[in-house]
mmCIF file of C-alpha atoms and ligand atoms in Angstrom:
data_model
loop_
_atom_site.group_PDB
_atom_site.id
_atom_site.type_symbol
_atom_site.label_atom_id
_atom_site.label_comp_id
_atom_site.label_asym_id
_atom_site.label_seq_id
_atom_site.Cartn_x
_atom_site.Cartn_y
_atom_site.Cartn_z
ATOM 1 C CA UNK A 1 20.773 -9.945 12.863
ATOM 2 C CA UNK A 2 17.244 -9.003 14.476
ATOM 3 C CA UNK A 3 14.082 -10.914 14.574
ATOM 4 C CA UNK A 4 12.938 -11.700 10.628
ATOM 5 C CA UNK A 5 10.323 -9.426 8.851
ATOM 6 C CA UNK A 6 7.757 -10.446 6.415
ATOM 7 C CA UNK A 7 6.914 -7.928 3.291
ATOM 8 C CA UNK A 8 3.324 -8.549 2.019
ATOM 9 C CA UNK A 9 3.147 -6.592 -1.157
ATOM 10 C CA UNK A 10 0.501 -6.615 -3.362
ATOM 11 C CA UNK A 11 0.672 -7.875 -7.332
ATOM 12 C CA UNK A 12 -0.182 -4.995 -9.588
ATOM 13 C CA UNK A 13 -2.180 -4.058 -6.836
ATOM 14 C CA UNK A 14 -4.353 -1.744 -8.813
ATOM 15 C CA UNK A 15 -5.220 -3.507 -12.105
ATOM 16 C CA UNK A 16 -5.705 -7.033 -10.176
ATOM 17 C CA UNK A 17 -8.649 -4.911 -8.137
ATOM 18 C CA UNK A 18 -10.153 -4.336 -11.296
ATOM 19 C CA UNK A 19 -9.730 -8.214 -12.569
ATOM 20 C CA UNK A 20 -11.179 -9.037 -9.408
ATOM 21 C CA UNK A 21 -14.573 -7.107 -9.884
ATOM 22 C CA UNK A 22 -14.602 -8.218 -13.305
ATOM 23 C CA UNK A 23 -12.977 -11.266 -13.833
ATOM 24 C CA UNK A 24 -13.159 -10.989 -17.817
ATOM 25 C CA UNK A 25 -10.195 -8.840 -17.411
ATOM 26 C CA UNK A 26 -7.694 -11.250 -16.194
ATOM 27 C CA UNK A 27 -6.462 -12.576 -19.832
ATOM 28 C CA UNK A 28 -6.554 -9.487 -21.505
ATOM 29 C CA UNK A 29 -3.585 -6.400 -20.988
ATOM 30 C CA UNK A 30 -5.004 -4.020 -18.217
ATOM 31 C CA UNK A 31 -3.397 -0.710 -17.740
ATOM 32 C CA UNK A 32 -4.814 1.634 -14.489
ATOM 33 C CA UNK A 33 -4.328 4.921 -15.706
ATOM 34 C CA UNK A 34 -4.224 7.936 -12.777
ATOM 35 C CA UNK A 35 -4.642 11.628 -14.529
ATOM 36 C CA UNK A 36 -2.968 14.145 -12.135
ATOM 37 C CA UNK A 37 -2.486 17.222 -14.215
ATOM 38 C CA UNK A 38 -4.690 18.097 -16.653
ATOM 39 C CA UNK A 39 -5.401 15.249 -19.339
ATOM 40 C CA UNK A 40 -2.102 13.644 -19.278
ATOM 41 C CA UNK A 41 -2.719 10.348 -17.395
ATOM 42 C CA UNK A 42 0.368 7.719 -16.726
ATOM 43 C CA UNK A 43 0.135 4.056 -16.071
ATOM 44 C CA UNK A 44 -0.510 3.343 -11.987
ATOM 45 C CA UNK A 45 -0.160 -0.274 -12.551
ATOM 46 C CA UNK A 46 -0.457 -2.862 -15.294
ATOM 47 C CA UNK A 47 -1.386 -6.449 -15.002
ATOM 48 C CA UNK A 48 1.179 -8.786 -16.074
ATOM 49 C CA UNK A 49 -0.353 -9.896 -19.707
ATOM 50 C CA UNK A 50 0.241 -5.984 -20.120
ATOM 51 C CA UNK A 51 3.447 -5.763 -19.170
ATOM 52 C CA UNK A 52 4.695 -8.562 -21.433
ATOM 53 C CA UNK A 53 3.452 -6.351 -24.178
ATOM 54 C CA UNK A 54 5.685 -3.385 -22.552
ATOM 55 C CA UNK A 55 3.135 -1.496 -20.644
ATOM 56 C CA UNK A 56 4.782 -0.438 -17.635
ATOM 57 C CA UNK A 57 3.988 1.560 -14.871
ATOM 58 C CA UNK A 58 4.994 5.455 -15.491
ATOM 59 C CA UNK A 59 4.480 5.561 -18.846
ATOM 60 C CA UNK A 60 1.671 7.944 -20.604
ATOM 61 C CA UNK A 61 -1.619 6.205 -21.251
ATOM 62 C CA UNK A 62 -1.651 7.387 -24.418
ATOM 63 C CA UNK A 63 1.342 5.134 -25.804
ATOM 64 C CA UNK A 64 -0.183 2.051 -23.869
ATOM 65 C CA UNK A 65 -2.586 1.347 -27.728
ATOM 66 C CA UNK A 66 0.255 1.717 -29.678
ATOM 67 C CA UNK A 67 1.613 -1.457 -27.388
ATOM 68 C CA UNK A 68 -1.486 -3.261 -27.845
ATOM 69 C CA UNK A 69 -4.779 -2.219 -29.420
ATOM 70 C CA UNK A 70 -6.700 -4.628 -27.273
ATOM 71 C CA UNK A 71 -5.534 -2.942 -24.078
ATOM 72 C CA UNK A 72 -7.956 -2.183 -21.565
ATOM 73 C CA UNK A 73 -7.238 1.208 -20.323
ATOM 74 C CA UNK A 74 -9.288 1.882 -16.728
ATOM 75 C CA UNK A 75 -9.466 4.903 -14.860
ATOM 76 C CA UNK A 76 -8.102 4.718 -11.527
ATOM 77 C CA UNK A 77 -10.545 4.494 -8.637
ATOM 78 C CA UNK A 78 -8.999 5.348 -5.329
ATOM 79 C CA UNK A 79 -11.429 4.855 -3.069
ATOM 80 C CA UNK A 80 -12.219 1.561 -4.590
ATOM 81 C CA UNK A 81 -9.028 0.202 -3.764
ATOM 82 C CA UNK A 82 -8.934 1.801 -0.187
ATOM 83 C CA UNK A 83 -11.544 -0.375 0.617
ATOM 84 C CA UNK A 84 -9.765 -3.293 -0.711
ATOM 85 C CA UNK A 85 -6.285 -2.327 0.822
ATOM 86 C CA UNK A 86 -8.073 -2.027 4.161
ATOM 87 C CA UNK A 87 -9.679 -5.266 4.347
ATOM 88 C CA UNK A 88 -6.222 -7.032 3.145
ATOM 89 C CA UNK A 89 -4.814 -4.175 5.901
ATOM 90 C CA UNK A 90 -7.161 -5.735 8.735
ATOM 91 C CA UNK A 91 -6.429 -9.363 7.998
ATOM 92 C CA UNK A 92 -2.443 -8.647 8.664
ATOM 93 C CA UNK A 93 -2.819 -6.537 11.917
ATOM 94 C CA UNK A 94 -5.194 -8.914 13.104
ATOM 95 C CA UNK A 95 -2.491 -12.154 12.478
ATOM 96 C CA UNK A 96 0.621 -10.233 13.697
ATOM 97 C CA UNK A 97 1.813 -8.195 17.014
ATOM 98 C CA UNK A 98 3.965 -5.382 15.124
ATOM 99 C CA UNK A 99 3.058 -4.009 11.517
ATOM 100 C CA UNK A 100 3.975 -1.357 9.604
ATOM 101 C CA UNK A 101 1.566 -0.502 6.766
ATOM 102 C CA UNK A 102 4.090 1.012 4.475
ATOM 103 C CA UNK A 103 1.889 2.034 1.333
ATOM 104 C CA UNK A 104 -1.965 1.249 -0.103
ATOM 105 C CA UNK A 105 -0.389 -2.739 -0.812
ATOM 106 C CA UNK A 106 2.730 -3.033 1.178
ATOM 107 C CA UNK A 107 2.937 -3.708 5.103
ATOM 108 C CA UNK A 108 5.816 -5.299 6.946
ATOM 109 C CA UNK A 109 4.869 -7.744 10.451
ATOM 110 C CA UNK A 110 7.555 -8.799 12.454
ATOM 111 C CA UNK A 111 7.769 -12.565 12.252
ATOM 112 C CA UNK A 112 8.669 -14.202 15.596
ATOM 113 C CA UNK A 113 11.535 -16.215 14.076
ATOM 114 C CA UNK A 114 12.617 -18.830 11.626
ATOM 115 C CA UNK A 115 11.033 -21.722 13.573
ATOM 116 C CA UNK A 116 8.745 -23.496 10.390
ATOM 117 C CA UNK A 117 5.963 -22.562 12.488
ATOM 118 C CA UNK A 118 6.507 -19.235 12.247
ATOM 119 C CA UNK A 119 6.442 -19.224 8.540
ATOM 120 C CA UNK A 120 4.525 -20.999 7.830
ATOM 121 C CA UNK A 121 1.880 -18.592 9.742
ATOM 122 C CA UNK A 122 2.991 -16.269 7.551
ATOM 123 C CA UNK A 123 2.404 -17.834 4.172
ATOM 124 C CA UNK A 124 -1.172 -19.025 5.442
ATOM 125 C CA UNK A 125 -1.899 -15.048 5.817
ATOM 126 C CA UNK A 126 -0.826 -15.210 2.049
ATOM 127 C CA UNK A 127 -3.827 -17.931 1.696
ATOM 128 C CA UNK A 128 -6.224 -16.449 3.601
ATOM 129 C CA UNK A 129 -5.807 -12.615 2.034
ATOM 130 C CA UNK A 130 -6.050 -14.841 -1.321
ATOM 131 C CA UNK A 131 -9.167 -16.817 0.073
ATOM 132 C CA UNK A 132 -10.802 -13.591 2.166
ATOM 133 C CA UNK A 133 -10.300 -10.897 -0.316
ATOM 134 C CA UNK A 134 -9.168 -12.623 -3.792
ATOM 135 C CA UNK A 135 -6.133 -10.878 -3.569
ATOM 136 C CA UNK A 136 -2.808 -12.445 -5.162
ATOM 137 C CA UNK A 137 -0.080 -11.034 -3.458
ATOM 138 C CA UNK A 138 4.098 -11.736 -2.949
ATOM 139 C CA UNK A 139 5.983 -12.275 0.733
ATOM 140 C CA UNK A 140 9.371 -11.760 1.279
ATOM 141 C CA UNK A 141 10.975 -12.692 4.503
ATOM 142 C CA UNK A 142 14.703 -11.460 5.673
ATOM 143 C CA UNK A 143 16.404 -10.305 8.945
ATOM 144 C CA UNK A 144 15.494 -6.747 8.157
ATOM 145 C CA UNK A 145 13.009 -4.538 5.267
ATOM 146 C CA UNK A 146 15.714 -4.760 3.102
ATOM 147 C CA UNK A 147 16.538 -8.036 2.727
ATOM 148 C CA UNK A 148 12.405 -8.436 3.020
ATOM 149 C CA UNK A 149 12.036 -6.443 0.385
ATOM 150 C CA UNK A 150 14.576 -8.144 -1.841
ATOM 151 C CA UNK A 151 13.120 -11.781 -1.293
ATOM 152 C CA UNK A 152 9.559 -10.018 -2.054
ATOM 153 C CA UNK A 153 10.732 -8.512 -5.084
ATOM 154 C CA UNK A 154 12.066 -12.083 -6.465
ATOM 155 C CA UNK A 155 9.320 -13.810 -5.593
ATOM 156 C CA UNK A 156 6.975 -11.798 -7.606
ATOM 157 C CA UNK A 157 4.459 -12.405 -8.791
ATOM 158 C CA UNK A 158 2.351 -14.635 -6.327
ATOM 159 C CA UNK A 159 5.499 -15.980 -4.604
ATOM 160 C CA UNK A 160 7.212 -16.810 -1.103
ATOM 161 C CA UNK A 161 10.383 -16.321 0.164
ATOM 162 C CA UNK A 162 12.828 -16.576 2.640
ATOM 163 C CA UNK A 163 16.066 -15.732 2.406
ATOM 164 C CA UNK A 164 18.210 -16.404 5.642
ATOM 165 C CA UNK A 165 21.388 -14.944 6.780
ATOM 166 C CA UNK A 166 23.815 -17.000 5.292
ATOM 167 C CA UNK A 167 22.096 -16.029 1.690
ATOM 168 C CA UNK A 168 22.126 -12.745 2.078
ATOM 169 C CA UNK A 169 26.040 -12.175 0.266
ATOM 170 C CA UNK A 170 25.152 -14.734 -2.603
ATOM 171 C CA UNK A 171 21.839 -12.899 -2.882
ATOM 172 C CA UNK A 172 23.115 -9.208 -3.314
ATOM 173 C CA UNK A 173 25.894 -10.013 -5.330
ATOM 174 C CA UNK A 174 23.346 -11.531 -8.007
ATOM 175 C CA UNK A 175 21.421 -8.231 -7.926
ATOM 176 C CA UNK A 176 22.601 -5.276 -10.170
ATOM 177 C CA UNK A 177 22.463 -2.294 -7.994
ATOM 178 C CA UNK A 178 19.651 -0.906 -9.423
ATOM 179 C CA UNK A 179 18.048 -3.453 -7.806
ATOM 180 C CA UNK A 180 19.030 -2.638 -4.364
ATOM 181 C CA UNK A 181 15.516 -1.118 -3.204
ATOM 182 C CA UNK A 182 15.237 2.443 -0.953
ATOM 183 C CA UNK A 183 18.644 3.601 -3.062
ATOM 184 C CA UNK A 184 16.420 5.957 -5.393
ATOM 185 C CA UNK A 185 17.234 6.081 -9.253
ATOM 186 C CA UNK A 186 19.969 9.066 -8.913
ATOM 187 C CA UNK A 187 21.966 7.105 -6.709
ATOM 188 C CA UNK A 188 21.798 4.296 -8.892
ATOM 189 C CA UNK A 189 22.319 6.486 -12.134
ATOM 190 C CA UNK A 190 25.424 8.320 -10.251
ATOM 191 C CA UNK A 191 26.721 4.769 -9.238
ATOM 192 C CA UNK A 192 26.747 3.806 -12.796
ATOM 193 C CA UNK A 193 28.672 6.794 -13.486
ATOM 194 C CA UNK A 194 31.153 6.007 -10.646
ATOM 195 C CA UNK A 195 31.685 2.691 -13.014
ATOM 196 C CA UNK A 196 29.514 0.394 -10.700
ATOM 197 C CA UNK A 197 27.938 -2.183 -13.014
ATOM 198 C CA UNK A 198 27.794 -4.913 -10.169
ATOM 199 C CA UNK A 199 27.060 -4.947 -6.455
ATOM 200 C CA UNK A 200 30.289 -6.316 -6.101
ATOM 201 C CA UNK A 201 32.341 -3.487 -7.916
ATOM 202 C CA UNK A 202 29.954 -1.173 -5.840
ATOM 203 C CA UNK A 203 31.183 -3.116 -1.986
ATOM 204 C CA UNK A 204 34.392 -2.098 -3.564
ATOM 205 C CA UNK A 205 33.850 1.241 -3.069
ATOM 206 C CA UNK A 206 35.077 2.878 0.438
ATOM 207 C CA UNK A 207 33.132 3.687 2.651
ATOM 208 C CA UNK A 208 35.143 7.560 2.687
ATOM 209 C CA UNK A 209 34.274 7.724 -1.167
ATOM 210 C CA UNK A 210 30.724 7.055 -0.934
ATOM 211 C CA UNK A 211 30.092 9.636 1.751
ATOM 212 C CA UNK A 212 32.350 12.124 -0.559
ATOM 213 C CA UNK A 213 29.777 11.320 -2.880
ATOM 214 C CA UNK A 214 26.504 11.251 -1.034
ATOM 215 C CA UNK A 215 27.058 12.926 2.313
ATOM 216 C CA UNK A 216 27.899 11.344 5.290
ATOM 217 C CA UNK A 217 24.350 10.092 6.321
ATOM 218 C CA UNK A 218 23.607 8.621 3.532
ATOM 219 C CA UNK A 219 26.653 7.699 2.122
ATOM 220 C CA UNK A 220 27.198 5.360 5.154
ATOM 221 C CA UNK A 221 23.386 4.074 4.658
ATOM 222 C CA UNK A 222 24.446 3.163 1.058
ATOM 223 C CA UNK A 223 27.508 0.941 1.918
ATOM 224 C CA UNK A 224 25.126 -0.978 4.625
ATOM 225 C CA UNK A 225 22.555 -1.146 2.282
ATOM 226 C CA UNK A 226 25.311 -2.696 -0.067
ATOM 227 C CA UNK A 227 25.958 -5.388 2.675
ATOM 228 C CA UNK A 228 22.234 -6.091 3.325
ATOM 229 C CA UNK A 229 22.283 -4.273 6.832
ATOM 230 C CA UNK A 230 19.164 -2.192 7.326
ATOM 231 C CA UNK A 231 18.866 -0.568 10.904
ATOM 232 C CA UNK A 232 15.383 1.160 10.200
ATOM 233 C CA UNK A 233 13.413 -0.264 12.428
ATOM 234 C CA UNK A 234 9.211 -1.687 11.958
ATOM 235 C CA UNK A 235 7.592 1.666 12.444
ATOM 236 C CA UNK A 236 4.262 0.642 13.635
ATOM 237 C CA UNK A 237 2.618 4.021 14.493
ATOM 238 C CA UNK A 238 3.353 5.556 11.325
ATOM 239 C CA UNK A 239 0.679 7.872 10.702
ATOM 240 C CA UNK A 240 -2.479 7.141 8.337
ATOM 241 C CA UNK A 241 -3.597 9.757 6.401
ATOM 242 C CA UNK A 242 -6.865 8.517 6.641
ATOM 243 C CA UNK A 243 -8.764 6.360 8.217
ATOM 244 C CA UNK A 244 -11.612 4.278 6.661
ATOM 245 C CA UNK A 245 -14.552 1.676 8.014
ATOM 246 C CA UNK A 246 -16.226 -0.916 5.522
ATOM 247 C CA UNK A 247 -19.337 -2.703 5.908
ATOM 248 C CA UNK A 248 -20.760 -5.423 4.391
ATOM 249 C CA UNK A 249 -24.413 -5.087 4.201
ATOM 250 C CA UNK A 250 -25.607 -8.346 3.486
ATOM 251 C CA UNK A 251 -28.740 -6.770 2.826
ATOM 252 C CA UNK A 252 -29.578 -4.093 5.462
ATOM 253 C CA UNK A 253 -30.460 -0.804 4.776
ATOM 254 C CA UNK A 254 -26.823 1.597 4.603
ATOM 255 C CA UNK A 255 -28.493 4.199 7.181
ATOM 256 C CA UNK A 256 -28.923 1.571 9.937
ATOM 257 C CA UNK A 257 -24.902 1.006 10.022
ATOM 258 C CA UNK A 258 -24.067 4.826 10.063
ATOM 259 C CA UNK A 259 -23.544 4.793 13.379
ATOM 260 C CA UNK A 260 -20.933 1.358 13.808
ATOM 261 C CA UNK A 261 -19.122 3.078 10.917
ATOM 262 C CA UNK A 262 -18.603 5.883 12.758
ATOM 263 C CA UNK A 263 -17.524 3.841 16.055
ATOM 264 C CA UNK A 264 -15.487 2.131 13.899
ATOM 265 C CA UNK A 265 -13.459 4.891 13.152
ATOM 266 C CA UNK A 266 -13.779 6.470 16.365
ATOM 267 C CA UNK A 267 -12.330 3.691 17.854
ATOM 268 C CA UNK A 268 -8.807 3.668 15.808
ATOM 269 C CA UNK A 269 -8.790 7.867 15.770
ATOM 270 C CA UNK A 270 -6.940 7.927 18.920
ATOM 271 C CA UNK A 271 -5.646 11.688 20.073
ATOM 272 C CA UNK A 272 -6.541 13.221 16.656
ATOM 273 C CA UNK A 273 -9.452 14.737 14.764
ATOM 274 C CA UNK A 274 -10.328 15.103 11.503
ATOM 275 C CA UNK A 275 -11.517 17.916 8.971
ATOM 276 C CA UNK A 276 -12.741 15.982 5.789
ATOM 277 C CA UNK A 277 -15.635 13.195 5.847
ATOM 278 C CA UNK A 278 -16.223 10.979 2.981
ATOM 279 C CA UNK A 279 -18.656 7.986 2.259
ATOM 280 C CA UNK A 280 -17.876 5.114 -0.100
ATOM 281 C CA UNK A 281 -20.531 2.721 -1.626
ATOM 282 C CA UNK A 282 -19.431 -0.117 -3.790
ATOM 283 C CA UNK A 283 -21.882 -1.595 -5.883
ATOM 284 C CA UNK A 284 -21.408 -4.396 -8.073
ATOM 285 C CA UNK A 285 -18.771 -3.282 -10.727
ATOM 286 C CA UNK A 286 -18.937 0.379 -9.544
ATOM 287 C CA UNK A 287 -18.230 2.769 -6.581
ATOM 288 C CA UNK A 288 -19.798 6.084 -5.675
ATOM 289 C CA UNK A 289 -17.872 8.382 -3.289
ATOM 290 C CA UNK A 290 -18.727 11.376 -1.374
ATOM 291 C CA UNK A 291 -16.935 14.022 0.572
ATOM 292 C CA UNK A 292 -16.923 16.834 2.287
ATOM 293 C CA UNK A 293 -14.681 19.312 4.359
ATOM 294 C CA UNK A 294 -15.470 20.745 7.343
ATOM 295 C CA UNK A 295 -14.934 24.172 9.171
ATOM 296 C CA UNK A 296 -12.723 22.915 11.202
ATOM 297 C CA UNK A 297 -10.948 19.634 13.084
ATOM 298 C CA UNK A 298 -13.756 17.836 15.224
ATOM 299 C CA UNK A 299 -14.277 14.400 16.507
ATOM 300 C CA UNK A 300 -17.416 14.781 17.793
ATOM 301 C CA UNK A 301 -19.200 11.439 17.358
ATOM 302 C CA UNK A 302 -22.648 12.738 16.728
ATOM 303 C CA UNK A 303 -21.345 15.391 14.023
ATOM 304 C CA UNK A 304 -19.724 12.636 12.438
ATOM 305 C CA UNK A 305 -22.632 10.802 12.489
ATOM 306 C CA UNK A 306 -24.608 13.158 10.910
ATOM 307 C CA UNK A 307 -22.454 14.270 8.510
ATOM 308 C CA UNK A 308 -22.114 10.665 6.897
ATOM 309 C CA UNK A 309 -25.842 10.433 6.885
ATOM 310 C CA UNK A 310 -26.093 13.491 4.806
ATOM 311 C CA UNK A 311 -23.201 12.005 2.112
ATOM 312 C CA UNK A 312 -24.605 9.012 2.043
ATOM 313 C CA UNK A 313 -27.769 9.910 0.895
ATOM 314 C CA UNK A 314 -26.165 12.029 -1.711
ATOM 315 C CA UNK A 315 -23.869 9.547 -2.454
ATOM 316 C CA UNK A 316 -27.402 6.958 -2.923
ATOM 317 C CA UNK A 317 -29.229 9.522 -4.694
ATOM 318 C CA UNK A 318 -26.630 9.248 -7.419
ATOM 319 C CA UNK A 319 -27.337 5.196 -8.524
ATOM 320 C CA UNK A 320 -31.121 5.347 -8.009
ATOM 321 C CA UNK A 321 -32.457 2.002 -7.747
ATOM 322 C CA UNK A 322 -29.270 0.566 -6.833
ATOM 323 C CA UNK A 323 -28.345 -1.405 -3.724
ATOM 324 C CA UNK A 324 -24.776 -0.958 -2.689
ATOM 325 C CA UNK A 325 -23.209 -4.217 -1.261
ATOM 326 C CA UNK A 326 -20.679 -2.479 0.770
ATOM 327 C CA UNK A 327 -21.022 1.105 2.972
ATOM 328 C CA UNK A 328 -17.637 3.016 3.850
ATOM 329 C CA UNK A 329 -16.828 6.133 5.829
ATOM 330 C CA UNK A 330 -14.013 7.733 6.259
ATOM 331 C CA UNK A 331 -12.252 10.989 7.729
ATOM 332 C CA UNK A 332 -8.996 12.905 6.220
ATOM 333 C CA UNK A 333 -6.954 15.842 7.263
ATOM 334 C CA UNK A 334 -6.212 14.124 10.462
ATOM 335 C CA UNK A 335 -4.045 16.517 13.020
ATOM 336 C CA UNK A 336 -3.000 15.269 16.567
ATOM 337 C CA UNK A 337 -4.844 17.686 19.496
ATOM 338 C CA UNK A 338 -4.314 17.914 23.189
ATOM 339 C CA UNK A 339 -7.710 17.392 24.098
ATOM 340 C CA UNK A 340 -10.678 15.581 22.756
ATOM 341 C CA UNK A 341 -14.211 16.626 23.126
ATOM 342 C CA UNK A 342 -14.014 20.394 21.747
ATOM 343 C CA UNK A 343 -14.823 21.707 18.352
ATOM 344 C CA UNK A 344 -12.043 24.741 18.356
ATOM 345 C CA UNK A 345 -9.616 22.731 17.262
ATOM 346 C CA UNK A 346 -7.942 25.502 14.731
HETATM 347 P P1 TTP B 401 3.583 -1.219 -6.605
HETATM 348 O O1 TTP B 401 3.510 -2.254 -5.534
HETATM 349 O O2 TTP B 401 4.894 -0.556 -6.863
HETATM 350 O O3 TTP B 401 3.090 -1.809 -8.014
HETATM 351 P P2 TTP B 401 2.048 -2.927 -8.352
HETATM 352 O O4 TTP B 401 1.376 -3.450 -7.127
HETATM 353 O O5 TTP B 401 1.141 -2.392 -9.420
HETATM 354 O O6 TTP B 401 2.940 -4.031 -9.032
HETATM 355 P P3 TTP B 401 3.882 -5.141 -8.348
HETATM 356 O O7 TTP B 401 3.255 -6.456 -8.704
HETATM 357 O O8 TTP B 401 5.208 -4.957 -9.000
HETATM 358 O O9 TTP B 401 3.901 -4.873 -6.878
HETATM 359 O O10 TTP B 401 2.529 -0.066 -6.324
HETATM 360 C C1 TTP B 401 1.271 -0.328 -5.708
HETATM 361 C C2 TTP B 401 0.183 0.498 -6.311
HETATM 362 O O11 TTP B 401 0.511 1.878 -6.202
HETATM 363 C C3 TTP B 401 -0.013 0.236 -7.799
HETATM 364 O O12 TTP B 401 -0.887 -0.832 -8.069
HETATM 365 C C4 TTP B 401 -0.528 1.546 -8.285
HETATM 366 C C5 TTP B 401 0.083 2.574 -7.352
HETATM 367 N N1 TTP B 401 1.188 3.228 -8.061
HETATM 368 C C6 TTP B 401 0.956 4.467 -8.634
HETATM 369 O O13 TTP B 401 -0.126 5.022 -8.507
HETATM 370 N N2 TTP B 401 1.966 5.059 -9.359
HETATM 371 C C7 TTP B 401 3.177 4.453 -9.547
HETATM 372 O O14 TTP B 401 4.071 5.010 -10.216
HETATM 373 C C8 TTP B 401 3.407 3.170 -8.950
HETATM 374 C C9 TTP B 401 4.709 2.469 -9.138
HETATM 375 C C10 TTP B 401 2.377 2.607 -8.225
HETATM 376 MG MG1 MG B 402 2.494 -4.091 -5.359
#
């Protein structure tokens, strides 16, 4: 099998950014609640005194205080932990060659092999996210995402693991299917149907029956996944849908780093432009966000530069008497273009 892959994945990634700016949370049952449609919110993430009271991601927010009446139930603040995912982001891509930043709290690096060197430079970028950004988090390592993503799953939370090749069959057949990441729950649910209670009965299955079942494709994806093969490779370049630059002020005044904000993401925009600007201040124990859509796609470094100038003093004007400890900007809506420079993008 290839070169190993690490998983970093973040421990209930949401409610431990809330323990971490307030640390009175951490013995008490969190529960991040997002509210999509309407008022109907559902758990994002739950810290782990929470869930063993039950609360579980997915569920309504409003069954979370029949759990536990001394459940703390936050709102979820997305640009807060943006700014947190993208310093735990930077420290990764900065310590490996090839990453893959697979969600807000998951990226994959390819690890250069099993040498103890090797990973043991991979649990010290465990440390130092823990030690940079106070950021608990799990690794997995395996010869591919899969079997990364299985060791990262058992070592949770706060754990490290390898699992080399000669594991990988004792491993799987340990796992119940529904176990088997990337398989999605009606696979699983039809593979209980089709009698499959272990991974074992399920390698039992033909390859000709599964892609009966599930279409060639993935039928055939399904019986490797089954045997711990994964052939999807890192996928580096997969696109951001935004892209975000945090400062630390350390006391300087948030207009006089405008403009290295804006280089910053300048720098990483590449052959695209963007249509949506947005500013981010975080304050002790609260953020205030901006943002704005524009006309139409631009990267025009001086529009940008204004245009963050005007959210952020909106974005100040909101905690008067406040001094923000950290500045972010950031652009959305990003779309590829041939050529840079113009501001007819449309
Ligand atoms: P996960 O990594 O799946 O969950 P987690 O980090 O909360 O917990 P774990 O320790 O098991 O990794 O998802 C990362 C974040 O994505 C999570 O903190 C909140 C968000 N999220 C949602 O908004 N909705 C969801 O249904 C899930 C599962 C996650
Ligand atoms: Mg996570």
């Amino acid at each position: 099998m290839g070169d190993p892959v690490a998983l970093f994945d973040m421990d209930y990634f949401f409610a431990q950014c809330e323990e971490l700016r307030n640390p009175g949370l951490s013995d008490k049952p969190v529960a991040v609640c997002i509210f999509t449609m309407g008022e109907k919110g559902a758990v994002s993430s739950a810290n782990y005194v929470a869930r063993r009271l039950g609360i579980r991601a997915g569920m309504p927010c409003s069954r979370v205080k029949d759990l536990s009446p001394e459940a703390v139930l936050i709102k979820a603040d997305p640009d807060y932990y943006k700014s947190v995912s993208s310093r735990i982001m930077n420290i990764i891509l900065k310590e490996f060659e090839k990453v893959e930043v697979a969600s807000i709290d998951e990226a994959y690096a390819e690890v250069k092999d099993y040498s103890e060197d090797a990973i043991s430079h991979v649990k010290a970028v465990k440390d130092e996210i823990l030690s940079k950004v106070g950021i608990k988090c799990s690794v997995g390592i395996g010869s591919n995402k899969l079997i990364a993503k299985i060791a990262c799953e058992l070592a949770k939370p706060n754990g490290f693991l390898v699992i080399y090749d000669e594991e990988i069959d004792k491993v799987l057949k340990g796992l119940s299917p529904d176990e088997i990441p990337f398989i999605g729950k009606s696979t699983q649910r039809k593979l209980r149907e089709m009698g499959v209670r272990t991974v074992e009965d399920a390698q039992s299955i033909p390859i000709e029956v599964l892609q009966k079942e599930f279409g060639e494709k993935k039928g055939l994806m399904i019986y490797e996944f089954l045997r711990g093969i994964d052939r999807r490779p890192l996928n580096p370049f997969r696109k951001r849908k935004e892209l975000i630059k945090f400062i630390t002020l350390n006391g300087r005044d948030p207009h006089d780093v405008v403009e290295q904000i804006a280089d910053g993401i300048l720098e990483r925009l590449g052959n695209r432009a963007f249509r949506r600007v947005g500013v981010v201040l975080i304050y002790r124990g609260a953020t205030s966000s901006k943002r704005k859509s524009l006309a139409t796609w631009t990267s025009d470094r001086d529009y940008l530069i204004s245009v963050l100038k005007e959210l952020l003093d909106e974005a100040l004007s909101e905690q008067p008497g406040e001094t923000p400890r950290r500045v972010g900007g950031f652009v959305e809506d990003l779309r590829e273009v041939k050529e840079k420079g113009l501001m007819d993008y449309l």
